[in-house]
Coordinates of C-alpha atoms in Angstrom, one line a residue:
Chain A
M1 CA -21.4 142.6 -6.4
D2 CA -22.6 145.5 -4.4
A3 CA -26.2 146.4 -4.9
V4 CA -28.4 149.4 -5.1
K5 CA -32.1 149.6 -4.5
L6 CA -34.3 151.2 -7.2
V7 CA -37.7 152.4 -6.2
E8 CA -39.9 152.5 -9.3
V9 CA -42.3 155.5 -9.1
G10 CA -43.4 155.7 -12.7
A11 CA -46.8 154.1 -12.1
R12 CA -47.6 156.7 -9.5
D13 CA -45.4 159.8 -9.5
G14 CA -45.0 159.4 -13.2
L15 CA -48.5 158.7 -14.4
Q16 CA -50.2 161.2 -12.0
N17 CA -48.3 163.9 -13.8
E18 CA -49.2 162.7 -17.4
S19 CA -52.3 164.3 -18.7
R20 CA -53.9 161.2 -20.2
V21 CA -55.8 159.2 -17.7
L22 CA -55.2 155.4 -18.0
P23 CA -57.5 152.6 -16.8
A24 CA -56.5 150.3 -14.0
A25 CA -55.9 147.4 -16.3
V26 CA -53.2 149.3 -18.2
R27 CA -51.5 150.6 -15.1
A28 CA -51.5 147.0 -13.7
A29 CA -50.1 145.7 -16.9
L30 CA -47.3 148.3 -16.8
I31 CA -46.4 147.2 -13.2
N32 CA -46.5 143.6 -14.0
R33 CA -44.0 144.2 -16.8
L34 CA -41.8 146.2 -14.5
V35 CA -41.8 143.1 -12.1
E36 CA -40.9 140.9 -15.1
A37 CA -38.0 143.3 -15.7
G38 CA -36.7 142.7 -12.2
L39 CA -37.9 145.7 -10.2
T40 CA -38.7 144.8 -6.7
H41 CA -40.0 148.1 -5.2
I42 CA -42.8 149.7 -7.1
E43 CA -45.2 152.4 -6.3
A44 CA -48.5 151.2 -7.6
G45 CA -50.8 154.2 -7.1
S46 CA -52.4 156.4 -4.4
F47 CA -55.5 156.5 -2.3
V48 CA -56.4 160.1 -3.0
S49 CA -59.7 161.5 -4.2
P50 CA -60.2 160.8 -8.0
R51 CA -61.6 164.3 -8.2
W52 CA -58.1 165.7 -7.4
V53 CA -56.0 163.1 -9.2
P54 CA -58.1 161.3 -11.8
Q55 CA -55.0 159.5 -13.0
M56 CA -54.9 157.5 -9.7
A57 CA -58.5 156.4 -9.6
D58 CA -59.2 152.7 -9.0
T59 CA -55.9 152.1 -7.3
D60 CA -57.5 149.3 -5.4
E61 CA -58.4 147.7 -8.8
V62 CA -54.8 148.1 -9.9
L63 CA -53.5 146.3 -6.8
R64 CA -55.9 143.4 -7.4
Q65 CA -54.5 142.8 -10.8
L66 CA -50.9 142.7 -9.7
V67 CA -48.8 139.5 -9.7
Q68 CA -47.7 138.6 -6.2
R69 CA -44.1 137.5 -6.0
T70 CA -41.8 137.0 -3.1
G71 CA -39.4 139.9 -2.7
V72 CA -41.6 142.3 -4.6
T73 CA -43.2 145.2 -2.6
Y74 CA -45.9 147.4 -3.9
S75 CA -46.5 150.7 -2.2
V76 CA -49.3 153.3 -2.3
L77 CA -49.4 156.9 -1.4
V78 CA -51.9 157.8 1.4
P79 CA -52.6 161.4 2.1
N80 CA -54.7 160.9 5.3
S81 CA -56.4 158.3 7.6
Q82 CA -59.1 157.7 5.0
G83 CA -56.5 156.8 2.4
M84 CA -54.7 154.7 5.0
A85 CA -57.9 152.7 5.7
A86 CA -58.3 152.0 2.0
A87 CA -54.7 150.9 1.9
V88 CA -55.2 148.5 4.8
A89 CA -58.4 147.2 3.2
S90 CA -56.5 146.5 -0.1
G91 CA -53.8 144.5 1.7
C92 CA -51.0 146.9 1.0
R93 CA -47.7 146.1 2.7
E94 CA -46.1 149.5 2.2
V95 CA -47.5 153.1 2.2
A96 CA -46.0 156.5 1.6
V97 CA -46.8 160.0 3.0
F98 CA -45.9 163.2 1.3
A99 CA -44.5 166.2 3.2
A100 CA -42.6 169.3 2.1
A101 CA -39.4 171.1 3.2
S102 CA -40.8 174.4 2.1
E103 CA -43.8 176.0 3.9
A104 CA -45.0 177.8 0.8
F105 CA -45.0 174.5 -1.2
S106 CA -46.8 172.7 1.6
L107 CA -49.5 175.4 1.7
R108 CA -50.1 175.4 -2.0
N109 CA -49.6 171.7 -2.7
I110 CA -51.4 170.1 0.2
N111 CA -53.2 173.1 1.6
C112 CA -51.7 173.0 5.1
T113 CA -48.5 174.0 6.9
I114 CA -45.7 171.5 7.3
E115 CA -46.6 171.1 11.0
E116 CA -50.3 170.5 10.1
S117 CA -49.2 167.9 7.5
L118 CA -47.1 166.1 10.1
A119 CA -50.0 166.1 12.6
R120 CA -52.2 164.6 9.8
F121 CA -49.7 161.9 9.1
A122 CA -49.2 160.9 12.8
P123 CA -52.2 158.6 13.0
V124 CA -51.5 157.3 9.4
I125 CA -48.0 156.3 10.5
D126 CA -49.1 154.9 13.8
K127 CA -51.7 152.8 12.1
A128 CA -49.2 151.5 9.6
N129 CA -46.7 150.7 12.3
A130 CA -49.5 148.8 14.3
E131 CA -50.4 146.8 11.2
G132 CA -46.8 146.0 10.4
I133 CA -47.1 148.0 7.2
A134 CA -43.9 149.7 6.1
V135 CA -44.0 153.5 5.7
R136 CA -42.0 155.7 3.4
G137 CA -41.9 159.5 3.9
Y138 CA -41.4 161.8 0.9
V139 CA -39.9 165.2 1.6
S140 CA -40.4 167.5 -1.4
C141 CA -38.4 170.7 -2.3
V142 CA -35.2 169.5 -0.7
L143 CA -33.0 171.5 -3.1
G144 CA -35.3 174.4 -3.8
C145 CA -38.9 175.6 -3.9
P146 CA -40.8 176.7 -7.0
Y147 CA -42.3 179.6 -5.0
T148 CA -39.6 180.7 -2.6
G149 CA -36.3 179.6 -4.2
R150 CA -33.7 178.4 -1.7
V151 CA -34.5 175.8 1.0
A152 CA -32.1 175.4 3.8
P153 CA -30.6 172.0 4.3
Q154 CA -31.5 172.2 8.1
Q155 CA -35.1 172.6 7.1
V156 CA -34.9 169.4 5.1
V157 CA -33.1 167.7 8.0
A158 CA -35.8 168.8 10.5
V159 CA -38.7 167.5 8.5
S160 CA -36.9 164.3 7.6
K161 CA -36.0 163.6 11.2
R162 CA -39.6 164.2 12.4
L163 CA -40.9 161.8 9.8
Y164 CA -38.3 159.2 10.7
E165 CA -39.0 159.5 14.5
M166 CA -42.7 159.3 13.7
G167 CA -42.1 155.9 12.3
C168 CA -41.1 156.2 8.6
Q169 CA -38.4 153.6 7.9
E170 CA -37.4 155.3 4.6
I171 CA -37.1 159.0 3.8
S172 CA -37.1 160.0 0.1
L173 CA -35.5 163.3 -0.5
G174 CA -37.2 164.9 -3.6
D175 CA -35.7 167.6 -5.7
T176 CA -39.2 168.6 -6.9
I177 CA -38.0 171.4 -9.2
G178 CA -35.1 169.4 -10.6
A179 CA -32.7 172.3 -10.2
G180 CA -30.2 170.9 -7.8
T181 CA -26.5 170.3 -8.6
P182 CA -24.2 167.6 -7.3
G183 CA -22.4 169.7 -4.6
A184 CA -25.7 170.6 -3.0
V185 CA -26.8 167.0 -3.1
K186 CA -23.7 165.9 -1.2
Q187 CA -24.1 168.7 1.4
L188 CA -27.8 167.8 1.9
V189 CA -27.1 164.0 2.2
S190 CA -24.3 164.7 4.7
A191 CA -26.5 167.0 6.7
C192 CA -29.3 164.4 6.8
A193 CA -26.8 161.6 7.7
V194 CA -25.9 163.5 10.9
E195 CA -29.4 162.9 12.2
L196 CA -30.6 159.9 10.3
P197 CA -29.2 156.5 9.4
L198 CA -27.7 156.7 5.8
A199 CA -29.5 153.4 5.0
S200 CA -32.9 155.2 5.7
L201 CA -32.3 157.8 3.0
A202 CA -33.4 157.6 -0.6
V203 CA -33.0 160.3 -3.3
H204 CA -35.7 161.3 -5.8
F205 CA -34.5 163.5 -8.7
H206 CA -36.2 165.1 -11.6
D207 CA -34.2 165.9 -14.7
T208 CA -35.6 169.3 -15.5
W209 CA -32.1 171.0 -15.5
G210 CA -30.3 167.9 -16.8
M211 CA -28.6 167.1 -13.6
A212 CA -30.5 164.0 -12.4
V213 CA -27.9 161.3 -13.3
A214 CA -25.0 163.4 -12.0
N215 CA -27.0 164.1 -8.8
C216 CA -27.6 160.3 -8.4
L217 CA -23.9 159.8 -8.8
A218 CA -23.2 162.5 -6.1
A219 CA -25.7 160.9 -3.7
L220 CA -24.1 157.4 -4.3
D221 CA -20.7 159.0 -3.5
A222 CA -22.3 160.4 -0.3
G223 CA -23.4 156.9 0.7
V224 CA -27.0 156.7 -0.5
R225 CA -28.1 153.3 -1.8
T226 CA -31.8 153.9 -2.6
F227 CA -32.9 155.8 -5.7
D228 CA -36.3 156.7 -7.0
S229 CA -36.8 156.6 -10.7
S230 CA -39.5 156.4 -13.3
V231 CA -39.6 154.1 -16.3
S232 CA -39.1 156.0 -19.6
G233 CA -38.8 159.2 -17.5
L234 CA -42.6 159.4 -17.0
G235 CA -44.1 162.4 -15.4
G236 CA -43.0 165.9 -14.6
C237 CA -44.1 168.2 -11.9
P238 CA -47.0 170.7 -12.4
Y239 CA -45.3 173.0 -9.9
S240 CA -42.1 173.2 -12.0
P241 CA -42.4 175.1 -15.3
G242 CA -40.8 173.1 -18.0
A243 CA -40.3 170.1 -15.8
T244 CA -39.3 166.9 -17.3
G245 CA -40.2 163.8 -15.3
N246 CA -38.3 161.8 -12.8
V247 CA -34.9 160.5 -13.8
A248 CA -35.5 157.6 -16.1
T249 CA -35.1 154.1 -14.5
E250 CA -33.3 153.1 -17.7
E251 CA -30.6 155.7 -17.1
L252 CA -30.1 154.5 -13.5
V253 CA -29.8 150.8 -14.5
Y254 CA -27.3 151.8 -17.1
L255 CA -25.3 154.1 -14.8
F256 CA -25.2 151.6 -11.9
S257 CA -24.4 148.6 -14.2
G258 CA -21.5 150.6 -15.6
L259 CA -20.3 151.2 -12.0
G260 CA -20.5 147.5 -11.3
L261 CA -23.5 147.8 -9.0
N262 CA -26.3 145.3 -9.2
T263 CA -29.9 146.6 -9.7
G264 CA -31.4 143.2 -10.5
V265 CA -33.1 144.8 -13.5
D266 CA -32.9 143.5 -17.1
L267 CA -32.5 146.6 -19.3
A268 CA -34.0 145.2 -22.4
S269 CA -37.2 144.1 -20.5
L270 CA -37.3 147.5 -18.8
I271 CA -37.1 149.4 -22.1
Q272 CA -39.9 147.2 -23.4
A273 CA -42.1 148.0 -20.4
G274 CA -41.4 151.7 -21.1
G275 CA -42.3 151.3 -24.8
Y276 CA -45.7 149.7 -23.7
I277 CA -46.6 152.7 -21.4
D278 CA -45.4 155.3 -23.9
E279 CA -47.7 153.8 -26.5
Q280 CA -50.6 153.9 -24.1
L281 CA -49.9 157.5 -23.3
G282 CA -49.1 158.6 -26.9
R283 CA -45.8 160.0 -25.8
T284 CA -42.2 159.5 -26.8
T285 CA -39.7 158.4 -24.3
S286 CA -37.5 160.9 -22.4
S287 CA -35.0 158.2 -21.7
R288 CA -31.8 158.6 -23.7
V289 CA -30.8 155.1 -22.8
A290 CA -34.1 153.8 -24.3
R291 CA -33.5 155.8 -27.5
A292 CA -29.9 154.8 -27.9
W293 CA -30.6 151.1 -27.1
R294 CA -33.4 151.0 -29.7
A295 CA -31.2 152.7 -32.3
K296 CA -28.4 150.3 -31.6
H297 CA -30.5 147.2 -31.9
R298 CA -32.3 148.5 -35.0
V299 CA -28.9 148.8 -36.7
Q300 CA -27.8 145.4 -35.5
H301 CA -31.0 144.0 -36.8
E302 CA -30.6 145.6 -40.2
E303 CA -27.0 144.4 -40.3
A304 CA -28.2 140.9 -39.5
T305 CA -31.0 140.8 -42.0
G306 CA -29.1 142.6 -44.7
Chain B
M1 CA -13.3 181.0 -7.2
D2 CA -11.7 178.0 -8.9
A3 CA -12.2 177.9 -12.7
V4 CA -12.7 175.4 -15.4
K5 CA -12.0 175.8 -19.1
L6 CA -14.8 175.2 -21.5
V7 CA -13.8 174.4 -25.2
E8 CA -16.9 175.3 -27.3
V9 CA -17.0 172.8 -30.2
G10 CA -20.6 173.5 -31.5
A11 CA -19.4 175.5 -34.5
R12 CA -17.2 172.6 -35.7
D13 CA -18.0 169.2 -34.2
G14 CA -21.6 170.2 -33.7
L15 CA -22.4 171.8 -37.1
Q16 CA -20.4 169.2 -39.1
N17 CA -22.9 166.6 -37.8
E18 CA -26.0 168.5 -38.5
S19 CA -27.5 167.8 -42.0
R20 CA -28.3 171.4 -42.9
V21 CA -25.3 173.3 -44.4
L22 CA -25.0 176.8 -43.1
P23 CA -23.2 179.7 -44.8
A24 CA -20.1 181.2 -43.4
A25 CA -21.8 184.4 -42.2
V26 CA -24.2 182.4 -40.0
R27 CA -21.4 180.3 -38.5
A28 CA -19.5 183.5 -37.8
A29 CA -22.5 185.1 -36.2
L30 CA -23.0 182.1 -34.0
I31 CA -19.3 182.2 -32.8
N32 CA -19.5 186.0 -32.2
R33 CA -22.5 185.4 -30.0
L34 CA -20.6 182.7 -28.1
V35 CA -17.8 185.1 -27.5
E36 CA -20.3 187.7 -26.2
A37 CA -21.6 185.0 -23.9
G38 CA -18.1 184.7 -22.4
L39 CA -16.6 181.7 -24.1
T40 CA -12.9 182.0 -24.7
H41 CA -11.9 178.7 -26.5
I42 CA -13.9 178.2 -29.6
E43 CA -13.5 175.7 -32.4
A44 CA -14.4 177.7 -35.5
G45 CA -14.2 175.2 -38.3
S46 CA -12.0 172.8 -40.2
F47 CA -9.8 172.9 -43.2
V48 CA -11.0 169.7 -44.8
S49 CA -12.3 169.2 -48.3
P50 CA -15.8 170.6 -48.7
R51 CA -16.5 167.5 -50.8
W52 CA -16.2 165.4 -47.7
V53 CA -17.6 167.9 -45.1
P54 CA -19.8 170.5 -46.9
Q55 CA -20.8 171.9 -43.5
M56 CA -17.3 173.2 -42.9
A57 CA -16.8 174.9 -46.4
D58 CA -15.5 178.4 -46.3
T59 CA -13.9 178.1 -42.9
D60 CA -11.4 180.8 -43.9
E61 CA -14.3 183.1 -44.5
V62 CA -15.8 182.3 -41.1
L63 CA -12.4 183.2 -39.6
R64 CA -12.4 186.5 -41.3
Q65 CA -15.7 187.5 -39.9
L66 CA -14.9 186.7 -36.2
V67 CA -14.3 189.5 -33.7
Q68 CA -10.8 189.5 -32.3
R69 CA -10.6 189.9 -28.6
T70 CA -7.8 189.5 -26.0
G71 CA -8.1 186.2 -24.3
V72 CA -10.3 184.6 -26.9
T73 CA -8.8 181.7 -29.0
Y74 CA -10.2 180.2 -32.2
S75 CA -9.1 176.8 -33.4
V76 CA -9.5 174.9 -36.5
L77 CA -9.3 171.2 -37.3
V78 CA -6.6 170.3 -39.8
P79 CA -6.4 166.7 -41.2
N80 CA -3.1 167.0 -43.0
S81 CA -0.3 169.4 -44.2
Q82 CA -2.6 171.0 -46.8
G83 CA -5.1 171.9 -44.1
M84 CA -2.2 173.2 -41.9
A85 CA -1.0 175.5 -44.7
A86 CA -4.5 176.8 -45.0
A87 CA -4.7 177.4 -41.2
V88 CA -1.3 179.2 -41.2
A89 CA -2.5 181.4 -44.2
S90 CA -5.7 182.3 -42.3
G91 CA -3.7 183.5 -39.2
C92 CA -5.0 180.8 -36.9
R93 CA -3.4 180.6 -33.4
E94 CA -4.6 177.1 -32.6
V95 CA -5.2 174.0 -34.6
A96 CA -6.4 170.5 -33.8
V97 CA -5.6 167.1 -35.2
F98 CA -7.9 164.0 -34.9
A99 CA -6.7 160.5 -34.1
A100 CA -8.5 157.4 -32.8
A101 CA -7.9 155.0 -30.1
S102 CA -9.5 152.2 -32.1
E103 CA -7.8 150.8 -35.2
A104 CA -11.2 149.9 -36.7
F105 CA -12.5 153.4 -36.2
S106 CA -9.3 155.0 -37.6
L107 CA -9.5 152.9 -40.7
R108 CA -13.2 153.6 -41.4
N109 CA -13.2 157.2 -40.3
I110 CA -9.9 158.6 -41.7
N111 CA -9.0 155.7 -43.9
C112 CA -5.6 154.9 -42.3
T113 CA -4.2 153.0 -39.4
I114 CA -3.5 154.8 -36.1
E115 CA 0.2 154.7 -36.9
E116 CA -0.3 156.1 -40.4
S117 CA -2.5 158.9 -39.0
L118 CA 0.2 159.9 -36.4
A119 CA 2.8 159.9 -39.2
R120 CA 0.6 162.2 -41.2
F121 CA 0.2 164.5 -38.2
A122 CA 3.9 164.7 -37.4
P123 CA 4.7 167.4 -40.0
V124 CA 1.4 169.3 -39.2
I125 CA 2.4 169.4 -35.5
D126 CA 6.0 170.3 -36.3
K127 CA 4.9 173.1 -38.5
A128 CA 2.5 174.4 -35.8
N129 CA 5.2 174.3 -33.2
A130 CA 7.6 176.1 -35.5
E131 CA 4.9 178.8 -36.1
G132 CA 4.1 179.1 -32.4
I133 CA 0.6 177.8 -33.1
A134 CA -0.9 175.7 -30.3
V135 CA -2.0 172.2 -31.1
R136 CA -4.8 170.1 -29.7
G137 CA -4.9 166.4 -30.3
Y138 CA -8.2 164.7 -30.3
V139 CA -8.4 161.0 -29.4
S140 CA -11.7 159.4 -30.4
C141 CA -13.3 156.2 -29.1
V142 CA -11.7 156.4 -25.7
L143 CA -14.5 154.5 -23.9
G144 CA -15.6 152.3 -26.8
C145 CA -15.6 151.8 -30.6
P146 CA -18.8 151.6 -32.6
Y147 CA -17.2 148.8 -34.6
T148 CA -15.3 146.7 -32.1
G149 CA -16.8 147.6 -28.8
R150 CA -14.4 147.7 -25.9
V151 CA -11.2 149.9 -26.1
A152 CA -8.5 149.2 -23.5
P153 CA -7.5 152.3 -21.5
Q154 CA -3.8 151.5 -22.3
Q155 CA -4.5 152.0 -26.0
V156 CA -5.9 155.4 -25.2
V157 CA -2.9 156.2 -23.1
A158 CA -0.5 155.1 -25.8
V159 CA -2.1 157.3 -28.5
S160 CA -2.5 160.3 -26.2
K161 CA 1.1 160.0 -25.0
R162 CA 2.4 159.9 -28.6
L163 CA 0.4 163.0 -29.5
Y164 CA 1.6 164.8 -26.5
E165 CA 5.2 163.9 -27.2
M166 CA 4.8 164.9 -30.8
G167 CA 3.9 168.4 -29.6
C168 CA 0.2 168.6 -28.8
Q169 CA -0.2 170.7 -25.7
E170 CA -3.7 169.5 -25.0
I171 CA -5.3 166.1 -25.5
S172 CA -9.1 165.8 -25.8
L173 CA -10.4 162.3 -24.8
G174 CA -13.5 161.8 -26.8
D175 CA -16.2 159.3 -25.9
T176 CA -17.4 159.1 -29.6
I177 CA -20.2 156.7 -29.0
G178 CA -21.4 158.4 -25.8
A179 CA -21.6 155.0 -24.0
G180 CA -19.1 155.5 -21.2
T181 CA -20.0 155.6 -17.5
P182 CA -18.4 157.5 -14.6
G183 CA -16.3 154.7 -13.2
A184 CA -14.7 154.1 -16.6
V185 CA -14.1 157.8 -17.0
K186 CA -12.2 157.9 -13.7
Q187 CA -10.1 154.9 -14.6
L188 CA -9.3 156.3 -17.9
V189 CA -8.3 159.7 -16.6
S190 CA -6.2 158.1 -13.9
A191 CA -4.4 155.9 -16.5
C192 CA -3.7 158.8 -18.7
A193 CA -2.5 160.9 -15.8
V194 CA 0.3 158.4 -15.1
E195 CA 1.9 159.3 -18.5
L196 CA 0.6 162.8 -19.1
P197 CA 0.2 166.0 -17.0
L198 CA -3.4 166.2 -15.8
A199 CA -3.4 169.8 -17.0
S200 CA -3.0 168.7 -20.5
L201 CA -6.1 166.5 -20.5
A202 CA -9.6 167.5 -21.7
V203 CA -12.7 165.4 -21.9
H204 CA -15.2 165.3 -24.7
F205 CA -18.5 163.6 -24.0
H206 CA -21.6 162.9 -26.1
D207 CA -24.9 162.4 -24.3
T208 CA -26.1 159.4 -26.3
W209 CA -26.7 157.2 -23.3
G210 CA -27.5 160.1 -20.9
M211 CA -24.3 159.9 -19.0
A212 CA -22.4 163.0 -20.3
V213 CA -23.0 165.4 -17.3
A214 CA -22.2 162.6 -14.8
N215 CA -19.1 161.7 -16.8
C216 CA -18.0 165.4 -16.6
L217 CA -18.5 165.3 -12.9
A218 CA -16.4 162.1 -12.7
A219 CA -13.7 163.6 -14.8
L220 CA -13.7 166.7 -12.6
D221 CA -13.4 164.5 -9.6
A222 CA -10.4 162.9 -11.3
G223 CA -8.7 166.2 -11.7
V224 CA -9.6 167.2 -15.2
R225 CA -10.3 171.0 -15.6
T226 CA -10.9 171.3 -19.4
F227 CA -14.2 170.2 -20.9
D228 CA -15.5 170.2 -24.5
S229 CA -19.1 171.0 -25.1
S230 CA -21.5 172.2 -27.8
V231 CA -24.0 175.0 -27.5
S232 CA -27.6 173.7 -27.4
G233 CA -26.1 170.2 -27.7
L234 CA -25.5 170.6 -31.4
G235 CA -24.4 167.7 -33.4
G236 CA -24.2 164.0 -33.0
C237 CA -22.0 161.3 -34.5
P238 CA -22.7 159.6 -37.8
Y239 CA -20.8 156.6 -36.4
S240 CA -23.0 156.1 -33.4
P241 CA -26.6 155.1 -34.2
G242 CA -29.1 157.2 -32.2
A243 CA -26.3 159.5 -31.1
T244 CA -27.3 162.8 -29.6
G245 CA -24.8 165.6 -29.8
N246 CA -22.0 166.6 -27.5
V247 CA -22.9 167.5 -24.0
A248 CA -24.6 170.9 -24.1
T249 CA -22.5 173.8 -23.0
E250 CA -25.6 175.1 -21.1
E251 CA -25.5 171.9 -19.0
L252 CA -21.9 172.4 -18.1
V253 CA -22.2 176.1 -17.3
Y254 CA -25.1 175.1 -15.0
L255 CA -23.3 172.2 -13.4
F256 CA -20.1 174.1 -12.7
S257 CA -21.8 177.2 -11.6
G258 CA -23.7 175.0 -9.0
L259 CA -20.4 173.5 -7.9
G260 CA -19.0 177.1 -7.3
L261 CA -16.6 176.8 -10.3
N262 CA -16.1 179.8 -12.6
T263 CA -16.7 179.3 -16.3
G264 CA -16.8 182.9 -17.3
V265 CA -20.0 182.3 -19.3
D266 CA -23.3 184.1 -18.9
L267 CA -25.9 181.5 -19.1
A268 CA -28.7 183.7 -20.5
S269 CA -26.6 185.0 -23.4
L270 CA -25.4 181.4 -24.1
I271 CA -29.0 180.2 -24.3
Q272 CA -29.7 183.0 -26.7
A273 CA -26.8 182.0 -28.9
G274 CA -28.2 178.5 -28.9
G275 CA -31.6 179.8 -29.9
Y276 CA -30.1 181.6 -32.8
I277 CA -28.3 178.6 -34.3
D278 CA -31.3 176.3 -33.6
E279 CA -33.5 178.7 -35.6
Q280 CA -31.0 178.6 -38.4
L281 CA -30.9 174.8 -38.4
G282 CA -34.6 174.3 -37.9
R283 CA -34.0 172.2 -34.9
T284 CA -35.1 172.2 -31.3
T285 CA -32.5 172.4 -28.6
S286 CA -31.3 169.2 -26.9
S287 CA -30.3 171.2 -23.9
R288 CA -32.5 170.6 -20.9
V289 CA -31.0 173.6 -19.2
A290 CA -32.1 175.8 -22.1
R291 CA -35.6 174.3 -22.0
A292 CA -36.0 174.8 -18.3
W293 CA -34.5 178.3 -18.4
R294 CA -37.0 179.4 -21.1
A295 CA -39.9 177.8 -19.3
K296 CA -39.0 179.5 -16.1
H297 CA -38.6 182.9 -17.7
R298 CA -41.8 182.6 -19.7
V299 CA -43.7 182.0 -16.4
Q300 CA -41.9 184.9 -14.7
H301 CA -42.8 187.1 -17.7
E302 CA -46.4 186.0 -17.6
E303 CA -46.6 186.6 -13.9
A304 CA -45.0 190.0 -14.3
T305 CA -47.3 191.1 -17.3
G306 CA -50.4 189.1 -16.5

């Protein structure tokens, strides 16, 4: 069976956009449940200042509490060399850097131009490469910017290519505002594939305008095999009014399973992991698959017990 | 610009699955707003016994209160010859009959076998054809049955072909339990297209498992150009535990617009029509497009005024 790679970002991109701050032990417990469910690529946190992102405080403690299993990779987001030093000290085997395809977003989100952000990442990526640590490069606003609207595919290609040439093995194309549609996704992936290996591309969709699953299907059609998602649809984006979170991992497991593609994930265990973190956050799931699955099994249980 | 045809089913399939019963005037006001928004094919009600479906009582009164406009077609569901007589008396120009691809569903839902249901529809369809009234045939459970699970595509093809040959000009393939995935959609459409003209096929998706938009995209890729949807995602299905409603019309307008396909619908007016009916029902929208659109315009308004 053909396989796709899911990159679970709920414990980082998801939780950092939820208002409730959770202790390290709870975040580690979530991640350990995600591993039990079969996920093998999991973003575990970020080494940023807890003053800016209190949700990601004590990421080193989270990492210490994670089960180590062959074939499972944990990554952390690092904004600069300081963060990279912390990642190395914690024994991380993968890190991620975060750039934007929109100047306006870069300025407002990370307080520097795209060029300045790349200059800041250069020593981070060099250090990772020297240490044999894998590096993932996020590119945000690939299908639109909350401040300026349209973003040209060539701008996305340019930033992605720079990150790849600087030493990022994987480039995650993020539709930060969740407004993209499948035709634009295909055009973007095709444009990127001219300059970068398809196998190095991942897509990262938010479901703000309800297009995330369809956009994943379009990216799959265009040859992408790596998909970011968030258990229970955790998160959102503070820069996108009305933003829902990342596409739910449950939806992608269901989609790919239906298409005969192996994700390695057990849906029931995944839904249970989502239930755990939703309870900790006091939220209800935004995964339709999780809701439908629970309703179906409740009925089956009632039928079985009379 | 290429066009797609949207068949708005919110005022029938949607409202009949909402628990609150609305008076004819409110249902007519909804439909008139949908016409204002640019929809041209609208299911207005059904001539069934109000004892069974109180939500559809007084459909003749709804029809009397609708604006008549060139290019706008209202249809009604008719279960039998009695319903057909009422449709003729009301001056309807399009009717719909409702069959199933699953024997178990047919028996439990309309209390007869598939064959018996077709025999019951024969005089209905003959009458419509004789009166120059268009007929649409629904086929439910095309991607699965709530009672028996899997439904073979050939069973869907067989029922669809029968309805077409009996005189239905359009066959709407309904994923009643909302559990289908895009690969199955493509296979189903391809199988039907062997026996029926592609132009006669419509698809009708529920978003229970979050796949509805992706399934519409798959159907579009397979050549379908007619799509059923429900404003604000009204409805659900009493036979599908945890079922959400039909795919929201807002999502399809947004999807197709992004793909450069003309729907003729003004999204802002459509979202306002959805807001009207949600208020009448005391529900919140299940359309993510409506939510995102409102959030975006609220922020723009605040920025403009604040």
